[in-house]
């Protein structure tokens, strides 16, 4: 891999270009260029690659399967929304070597601990700055490095640090001297001050002193003594500095002590997962999964097949793979009659491309339970004639096999929905885990002639005429859409998610059953939430509701899902392909509970006997508002947003609260001029949260601009209930929701009862 290989980069049957690839000496980056590009080249990090697929394992490579054998082909799948890289090697041996090598490098990167990641990151900066590749870095290169690292430092101070690190007095820094320079550059007064407040000798924290910090500042409680020793064992570096991933010179300056922690070890802990603002216990499966399905929020996708907009975008199996790997538990399939008797999936009456229904089902079968074992719902928007509906039913049964739920657990429909983990009351030993549920119309002998789709997302306008009923009564029968015949074979596959039109809360309470589900447009659902919030919450305690975006969102933009979660709506479907605030909120809610795609609703939303209206949360019998205080102390290694040489960000931090209407709030710090490397704010932002059980907290960093809109730098969103108090780091994510290496905020969080 270091010697390099020439591959064909493939984008389609007609686009195949030769590119030369090689692994750089740092083992972190892949370099590649076109033979015609002169000096121009590109690089990507090995850690940006999520997985390597061998053979014809992408739509692009499948399209050229007749030209190139499977053993010549492989696909690099990147994190986030970056497209795949499909490659064809000259020989099978060369392809196998790169597949095996990439997989080893990915695994190694995944298994690195905090010290190893830091060491790799520091070495990467050294290699970027060492332009002439002589293993040394002169002061001119150091100045350029500081600009690359997003810091505008006084030249005299920079030269002072350079001289202090130049132990060999050679007017240049070798790698170990650069490590010392980096250590001095990243000395953090705010961490040092906290350390000094507890370290009696000013040099090290004893186990008892570290325990005091954990108990008094970090509020770790009774487990502080055990945790203190675990942190010392894990984050206090070894004496020799030998072995993979250690920063030799930094470690050589420290003494190993089983009973104490140095400043460097303490800083490593604060920057680790144990020091994160996100409660580590909530990263595991910690919620009760034995409640009825209607008692959970589900991570849900709209137009799942699209990679781009809903007018001209590409339909792709890859979109299903990406959604399912993110823990999505309800995917949508828009089905239309296709050629040769095979149904196709696309956004009807538009220029979006088409993919075969059977290929979609095969992809779902392979990836349905990669990220979560809990039930997956297939939401069918069915526009097919009866013959191709029968084809759909055959594909579903044959491809999904035993995973497809075709009959009620226990043989009969229950009074309440079964649960994700177990079958539910009276269904001991029966389980929905690993099962796929169909959401579609289900008809009786008397109603075979009925609408086959319960929603009309291809309508040009999201007008009242397309809404399905109101809070008070059924829709005008004169406006009923044209009907099509329903296939009995497809209907019989629907068990717990029978699609019905919504005719109002009173009608649903009198006539509907727990296994019936209604789909509502965002405008209709928002109106119901505002005008009859308590009724909506009560309805959703018993039945499932699916919300879908307005037909006017032609660029596949999203609506704010929080408004519908406030009303207890479980399946709030978003366009996963579109990054932004709305997907940040979705990721923030569903990153908890092991990312399984199910989050248990608060207790006051799970009983039809309780009354909760998101418009008036103070009327709850167990109303318990909280005061949230966040001291934004500092930032670390914020990424550049403008890659022009000399461009430095002017960062500010905004904290946003999303929840019931009374909780919506935003507060921000001032901006720091020309420092994205180690800005310090020391500003406190205060909030009152009336319904903490529903609230999400979003940290946003922006590059301040007086002449135009601020540029996005990074964000992190989490449930209020998953926030840890004390001195914590907020590890920032990119717009695509992927990690930004070493970019973080250092905050002090305080939560108290509102008196």
XYZ file of C-alpha atoms in Angstrom, residues 126-692:
567
model
C 4.062 17.326 12.321
C 3.927 15.658 8.923
C 1.602 18.357 7.559
C 3.979 21.091 8.696
C 7.180 19.355 7.571
C 6.846 20.495 3.972
C 10.304 19.400 2.801
C 9.940 16.000 4.533
C 13.356 16.113 6.203
C 12.029 14.996 9.595
C 12.626 18.468 11.015
C 10.574 21.621 11.286
C 12.092 25.085 11.238
C 10.450 28.162 12.745
C 8.973 29.237 9.416
C 7.220 25.871 9.178
C 6.056 26.260 12.785
C 4.431 29.616 11.968
C 2.579 28.021 9.059
C 1.579 25.173 11.333
C 0.008 27.561 13.831
C -2.130 29.025 11.053
C -3.125 25.502 10.009
C -4.060 24.737 13.617
C -6.402 27.741 13.698
C -4.412 29.950 16.087
C -2.994 33.420 15.496
C -0.220 33.609 18.083
C 2.111 36.470 18.853
C 5.327 35.758 16.922
C 7.567 36.486 19.901
C 5.649 34.040 22.088
C 5.677 31.423 19.337
C 9.459 31.797 18.971
C 9.851 31.507 22.743
C 7.993 28.167 22.759
C 9.989 27.021 19.725
C 13.276 27.813 21.496
C 12.174 26.061 24.692
C 11.329 22.913 22.710
C 14.578 22.998 20.669
C 16.619 20.957 23.161
C 19.203 20.088 20.486
C 19.723 23.812 19.744
C 19.615 23.026 16.033
C 17.088 25.758 15.177
C 14.654 23.029 14.155
C 12.391 20.534 15.877
C 12.528 16.780 15.478
C 9.419 14.745 16.232
C 10.063 14.351 19.983
C 10.917 18.026 20.305
C 7.752 18.855 18.424
C 5.781 16.772 20.949
C 7.201 18.978 23.707
C 6.302 22.071 21.683
C 2.778 20.735 21.281
C 2.538 20.053 25.019
C 3.524 23.640 25.816
C 1.168 24.945 23.135
C -1.770 23.030 24.614
C -1.174 23.859 28.266
C -4.567 24.822 29.586
C -4.706 27.241 32.477
C -8.325 26.359 33.243
C -7.418 22.664 33.744
C -4.251 23.558 35.646
C -6.249 25.765 38.043
C -8.736 22.973 38.815
C -5.815 20.573 39.284
C -4.027 22.997 41.636
C -7.154 23.490 43.755
C -6.919 19.843 44.838
C -3.259 18.770 44.411
C -1.654 19.427 47.819
C 1.901 19.205 46.453
C 1.050 21.045 43.225
C 2.511 18.168 41.186
C 0.192 15.167 41.425
C -3.287 14.277 42.578
C -3.355 11.500 45.147
C -6.102 8.951 44.771
C -7.961 10.637 47.615
C -7.600 14.065 46.021
C -8.859 12.765 42.682
C -11.764 11.157 44.535
C -12.567 14.563 46.055
C -12.720 16.135 42.590
C -14.973 13.353 41.360
C -17.287 13.685 44.331
C -17.392 17.461 44.808
C -16.940 18.815 41.282
C -18.088 15.953 39.036
C -20.932 14.724 41.279
C -20.030 11.079 40.704
C -21.472 10.053 44.090
C -20.748 6.817 45.951
C -18.690 5.300 43.147
C -16.043 8.027 43.288
C -13.405 5.961 45.139
C -13.556 3.049 42.693
C -13.702 5.400 39.696
C -10.646 7.336 40.914
C -8.475 4.205 40.818
C -9.884 3.155 37.451
C -9.045 6.573 35.967
C -5.495 6.450 37.344
C -4.995 2.975 35.906
C -6.395 3.968 32.529
C -5.186 7.518 31.936
C -1.943 7.843 33.878
C 0.743 7.008 31.285
C 3.381 4.322 31.775
C 6.871 5.070 32.996
C 8.813 3.961 29.938
C 6.664 5.402 27.210
C 7.260 2.162 25.295
C 4.583 0.482 23.271
C 2.084 1.602 20.677
C 0.549 5.013 20.788
C 2.452 6.652 23.617
C 3.874 10.134 23.249
C 7.432 9.317 24.232
C 8.814 12.635 25.331
C 5.669 13.647 27.188
C 5.591 10.315 28.988
C 9.309 10.417 29.740
C 8.750 13.597 31.724
C 6.250 11.863 34.011
C 6.629 9.320 36.769
C 4.375 6.335 36.945
C 2.479 6.098 40.200
C -0.370 3.676 40.772
C -1.761 5.871 43.534
C -1.693 9.303 41.903
C -2.387 11.211 38.716
C -0.326 13.848 36.923
C -1.691 16.957 35.243
C -1.337 15.233 31.851
C -3.280 12.194 33.010
C -5.942 14.450 34.530
C -6.330 16.337 31.257
C -6.589 13.052 29.343
C -9.402 11.979 31.681
C -11.285 15.260 31.249
C -11.049 14.913 27.449
C -12.158 11.263 27.491
C -15.598 9.652 27.354
C -15.590 9.516 31.155
C -15.214 13.299 31.127
C -17.871 13.829 28.448
C -21.012 15.877 29.003
C -22.970 12.847 27.730
C -23.739 10.319 30.476
C -21.828 7.161 29.582
C -24.504 4.952 31.159
C -26.985 6.281 28.593
C -24.790 5.053 25.741
C -25.784 1.524 26.760
C -29.234 -0.056 26.531
C -30.580 1.370 29.794
C -34.311 1.792 29.200
C -37.188 -0.618 29.808
C -37.832 -2.286 26.446
C -40.869 -4.244 27.612
C -43.450 -1.487 27.105
C -45.977 -1.438 24.213
C -44.601 -0.128 20.897
C -46.751 2.986 21.227
C -44.747 4.019 24.311
C -41.548 4.662 22.323
C -40.206 7.261 19.940
C -38.766 5.558 16.838
C -35.974 6.877 14.654
C -37.817 7.210 11.340
C -36.924 8.028 7.743
C -38.947 9.640 4.957
C -38.303 8.866 1.267
C -35.548 6.579 2.516
C -34.501 5.611 -1.021
C -33.274 9.130 -1.903
C -29.693 10.371 -1.643
C -30.627 13.890 -2.741
C -33.736 16.025 -3.357
C -37.168 14.607 -4.146
C -37.520 16.103 -7.637
C -34.359 15.048 -9.459
C -32.359 13.140 -6.853
C -30.856 9.692 -7.139
C -32.720 6.721 -5.681
C -30.210 4.302 -4.223
C -29.930 1.157 -2.143
C -27.069 2.928 -0.382
C -29.587 5.328 1.173
C -31.302 2.395 2.914
C -27.953 1.072 4.108
C -26.968 4.439 5.571
C -30.294 4.918 7.350
C -30.331 1.412 8.820
C -26.725 1.678 9.992
C -27.713 4.857 11.851
C -30.308 2.909 13.824
C -33.373 3.940 11.807
C -36.348 1.734 12.757
C -38.936 2.852 10.215
C -38.003 3.138 6.536
C -40.251 4.165 3.683
C -40.688 2.383 0.347
C -42.609 4.195 -2.420
C -43.742 1.473 -4.835
C -44.918 1.916 -8.416
C -45.638 -0.431 -11.313
C -42.433 -1.122 -13.217
C -41.477 -2.777 -16.519
C -41.360 -6.561 -16.966
C -43.807 -7.036 -14.096
C -41.295 -5.876 -11.483
C -42.316 -3.043 -9.078
C -39.941 -0.091 -8.814
C -39.175 2.374 -6.037
C -38.896 6.120 -6.666
C -40.647 9.416 -5.915
C -43.571 9.169 -8.294
C -44.260 11.754 -11.003
C -40.757 13.215 -10.618
C -37.362 12.834 -12.299
C -35.842 10.825 -9.455
C -34.164 7.623 -10.631
C -35.756 4.209 -10.109
C -34.563 1.101 -8.314
C -36.135 -2.355 -8.171
C -38.388 -3.169 -5.222
C -36.839 -6.630 -4.879
C -33.356 -5.078 -4.553
C -34.633 -2.739 -1.853
C -36.072 -5.678 0.102
C -32.823 -7.644 -0.290
C -30.820 -4.687 1.021
C -33.173 -4.284 3.975
C -32.885 -8.008 4.715
C -29.086 -7.708 4.896
C -28.864 -4.520 6.966
C -32.087 -4.459 9.015
C -30.481 -5.555 12.264
C -26.859 -4.447 11.926
C -27.303 -1.495 14.298
C -30.313 -2.652 16.327
C -32.032 -5.928 17.138
C -35.367 -4.258 17.738
C -38.286 -4.429 15.280
C -38.055 -2.604 11.969
C -41.173 -1.131 10.351
C -41.455 -0.980 6.554
C -43.792 1.880 5.635
C -45.226 1.112 2.201
C -46.544 3.939 0.069
C -48.219 1.647 -2.389
C -49.153 2.909 -5.870
C -49.008 -0.449 -7.669
C -51.752 -2.327 -9.421
C -52.966 -5.584 -7.925
C -50.703 -7.815 -10.068
C -47.480 -6.112 -9.028
C -48.744 -5.957 -5.450
C -48.781 -9.748 -5.575
C -45.192 -9.642 -6.850
C -44.306 -7.379 -3.925
C -45.849 -9.840 -1.470
C -43.880 -12.745 -2.976
C -40.599 -10.831 -2.766
C -41.262 -9.829 0.842
C -42.032 -13.383 1.941
C -39.207 -15.028 0.005
C -36.433 -12.533 0.780
C -37.292 -11.639 4.377
C -38.264 -15.174 5.351
C -38.781 -15.789 9.070
C -37.890 -12.179 9.912
C -41.164 -10.964 8.392
C -43.953 -11.009 10.969
C -47.030 -12.476 9.265
C -49.263 -13.295 12.229
C -49.963 -11.816 15.661
C -47.858 -13.036 18.557
C -49.855 -15.646 20.422
C -52.243 -16.040 17.494
C -54.583 -13.126 18.146
C -54.493 -9.342 18.162
C -54.037 -7.945 21.680
C -55.701 -5.079 23.534
C -52.397 -3.181 23.430
C -49.413 -3.337 21.114
C -46.617 -5.803 21.865
C -43.252 -4.471 23.000
C -39.870 -4.305 21.241
C -38.132 -6.618 23.714
C -40.825 -9.079 24.736
C -44.264 -9.906 23.412
C -46.137 -7.981 26.090
C -48.853 -8.980 28.562
C -49.758 -12.649 28.244
C -47.107 -13.241 25.560
C -44.256 -14.598 27.664
C -41.506 -16.127 25.568
C -42.632 -14.392 22.378
C -40.430 -11.645 21.041
C -40.463 -8.900 18.396
C -36.683 -8.631 18.373
C -35.331 -9.389 14.928
C -38.774 -8.991 13.340
C -39.842 -6.820 10.400
C -43.345 -5.326 10.541
C -45.292 -4.107 7.533
C -47.135 -0.780 7.660
C -49.728 -0.673 4.882
C -53.438 -0.918 4.184
C -55.163 -4.074 5.396
C -58.545 -4.873 3.887
C -61.431 -7.196 4.562
C -63.501 -9.065 1.973
C -65.963 -6.183 1.924
C -63.331 -3.491 1.354
C -60.986 -4.936 -1.246
C -61.695 -1.888 -3.398
C -60.021 0.820 -1.346
C -57.157 3.265 -1.491
C -53.929 1.280 -1.511
C -51.907 4.208 -0.132
C -52.893 6.087 3.013
C -50.984 9.245 2.130
C -50.245 11.372 -0.891
C -46.712 12.670 -0.579
C -46.396 13.239 -4.307
C -49.085 15.924 -4.227
C -47.861 19.247 -5.544
C -49.313 21.149 -2.605
C -49.729 20.282 1.056
C -53.173 21.841 1.201
C -56.144 21.164 3.488
C -57.659 18.957 0.783
C -54.795 16.478 1.243
C -55.082 16.362 5.027
C -56.649 13.236 6.444
C -59.439 14.353 8.732
C -59.477 16.800 11.591
C -59.627 16.774 15.350
C -63.419 16.894 15.212
C -64.556 14.529 12.509
C -63.997 12.659 9.224
C -63.017 14.370 5.976
C -65.507 15.407 3.327
C -66.483 12.191 1.456
C -66.844 14.201 -1.752
C -63.089 14.803 -1.698
C -62.171 11.133 -1.394
C -59.319 10.142 -3.662
C -59.711 7.621 -6.436
C -59.546 4.011 -5.340
C -57.516 1.059 -6.535
C -57.906 -2.624 -5.905
C -55.944 -4.080 -2.995
C -54.036 -7.338 -3.199
C -55.094 -9.886 -0.579
C -51.561 -11.348 -0.543
C -50.012 -7.999 0.389
C -52.782 -7.123 2.819
C -52.255 -10.381 4.729
C -48.676 -9.375 5.576
C -49.890 -6.449 7.694
C -50.291 -7.302 11.390
C -49.596 -4.544 13.930
C -49.373 -1.490 11.647
C -52.629 -1.335 9.715
C -52.802 2.033 7.951
C -56.056 3.916 8.462
C -57.167 7.466 7.778
C -57.373 9.771 10.758
C -60.948 10.893 11.433
C -60.413 12.768 14.668
C -59.535 11.882 18.250
C -63.085 11.126 19.319
C -63.606 8.793 16.366
C -60.303 7.043 17.094
C -61.144 6.589 20.760
C -64.515 5.019 19.934
C -63.669 2.937 16.868
C -59.929 2.444 16.436
C -57.817 -0.434 17.689
C -54.261 -0.412 18.977
C -52.819 -2.010 15.818
C -54.115 0.798 13.564
C -51.804 3.649 12.565
C -52.475 6.955 10.795
C -50.085 8.986 8.667
C -50.396 12.764 8.938
C -48.687 15.572 7.055
C -46.500 17.841 9.157
C -48.913 20.770 8.829
C -51.885 18.692 9.976
C -49.963 17.177 12.869
C -48.603 20.530 14.040
C -52.102 21.993 13.998
C -53.431 19.109 16.082
C -50.535 19.397 18.528
C -51.229 23.079 19.073
C -55.017 22.945 19.221
C -55.551 19.599 20.967
C -52.199 18.672 22.469
C -53.538 16.685 25.428
C -55.835 14.646 23.152
C -52.917 13.950 20.790
C -50.705 12.766 23.660
C -53.496 10.506 24.946
C -54.123 9.099 21.442
C -50.420 8.325 21.007
C -50.288 6.467 24.309
C -52.460 3.775 22.681
C -51.796 3.963 18.926
C -48.917 4.755 16.601
C -48.829 7.952 14.525
C -46.528 8.599 11.585
C -45.744 12.170 10.503
C -44.277 12.972 7.082
C -42.879 16.200 5.555
C -44.883 18.633 3.459
C -45.047 18.046 -0.296
C -43.654 21.568 -0.710
C -40.252 20.431 0.584
C -38.956 19.735 -2.919
C -35.303 20.021 -1.842
C -35.923 17.383 0.850
C -35.601 19.853 3.704
C -36.876 18.872 7.143
C -39.299 20.176 9.749
C -38.563 20.406 13.469
C -39.342 16.928 14.894
C -39.414 18.185 18.484
C -42.874 19.710 18.028
C -44.309 16.291 17.205
C -42.355 14.398 19.850
C -43.901 16.844 22.328
C -47.309 15.433 21.317
C -46.125 11.838 21.733
C -45.923 11.054 17.986
C -43.705 7.994 17.666
C -42.792 7.866 13.960
C -41.678 11.387 13.056
C -40.147 10.770 9.632
C -37.257 12.932 8.420
C -35.180 13.113 5.250
C -32.030 11.421 6.556
C -30.059 12.549 3.504
C -30.403 16.215 4.498
C -28.018 17.465 7.193
C -28.943 20.311 9.509
C -30.601 21.241 12.779
C -33.483 18.778 12.388
C -31.221 15.763 11.895
C -29.005 17.010 14.735
C -32.065 16.823 17.001
C -32.942 13.363 15.690
C -29.397 12.115 16.271
C -29.324 13.809 19.671
C -32.457 12.001 20.836
C -31.555 8.579 19.435
C -27.846 8.461 20.302
C -28.922 7.304 23.756
C -30.122 3.780 24.654
C -27.342 2.096 22.661
C -28.469 3.884 19.490
C -31.082 1.145 19.050
C -33.599 3.514 17.421
C -36.116 3.259 20.268
C -36.420 5.792 23.100
C -38.975 5.317 25.874
C -41.411 8.210 26.195
C -41.724 9.952 29.601
C -44.164 8.297 31.998
C -46.667 11.156 31.719
C -47.046 10.376 27.975
C -47.605 6.630 28.373
C -50.976 6.502 30.102
C -54.356 7.452 28.714
C -55.423 8.399 32.251
C -52.844 11.184 32.559
C -53.316 14.644 31.112
C -50.305 16.380 29.584
C -50.533 19.300 27.201
C -47.197 20.521 25.797
C -48.654 24.033 25.620
C -49.249 24.102 29.417
C -46.613 21.870 31.052
C -47.001 23.595 34.436
C -50.412 21.947 34.835
C -48.801 18.516 35.240
C -49.332 16.998 38.679
C -45.624 16.104 38.842
C -44.418 19.407 37.361
C -40.760 19.797 38.355
C -38.884 22.468 36.354
C -35.090 22.663 36.456
C -32.581 25.461 36.351
C -29.716 24.795 33.939
C -26.501 26.779 34.205
C -23.694 26.216 31.687
C -20.365 27.949 32.134
C -18.683 27.915 28.721
C -15.032 27.918 29.719
C -12.921 27.225 26.639
C -12.621 25.518 23.252
C -10.014 23.138 21.884
C -8.758 22.576 18.334
C -11.786 23.959 16.524
C -11.658 23.217 12.779
C -11.119 25.865 10.129
C -14.144 26.770 8.027
C -12.214 28.777 5.430
C -9.218 26.908 4.045
C -7.524 30.062 2.756
C -4.026 30.434 4.158
C -4.021 32.757 7.147
C -7.761 32.442 7.751
C -8.543 31.965 11.458
C -11.991 31.497 12.980
C -13.541 33.974 15.426
C -15.552 31.436 17.441
C -18.646 31.950 19.550
C -20.725 29.332 21.373
C -24.499 29.198 21.392
C -26.516 26.871 23.611
C -30.015 26.071 22.353
C -32.848 24.356 24.228
C -35.515 22.422 22.294
C -38.605 21.013 23.973
C -42.124 22.173 24.801
C -42.863 25.735 23.594
C -42.038 27.292 26.970
C -38.573 25.701 26.900
C -37.432 27.045 23.531
C -34.436 29.276 24.267
C -31.031 30.353 22.917
C -28.126 32.090 24.629
C -24.652 32.739 23.246
C -21.212 33.892 24.286
C -19.223 36.729 22.814
C -16.818 35.840 20.007
C -13.064 35.395 20.373
C -10.951 37.102 17.734
C -8.589 34.938 15.656
C -8.332 31.845 17.848
C -9.869 28.505 17.030
C -7.122 26.522 18.744
C -7.625 27.396 22.410
C -10.212 30.194 22.809
C -11.318 31.057 26.350
C -14.744 32.563 27.119
C -15.521 31.954 30.824
C -19.119 33.045 30.266
C -22.192 31.537 31.952
C -25.496 30.897 30.153
C -28.650 30.276 32.224
C -31.934 28.544 31.360
C -35.152 27.352 32.962
C -36.391 23.996 31.633
C -40.066 23.301 32.358
C -40.248 19.774 30.915
C -36.736 18.313 31.256
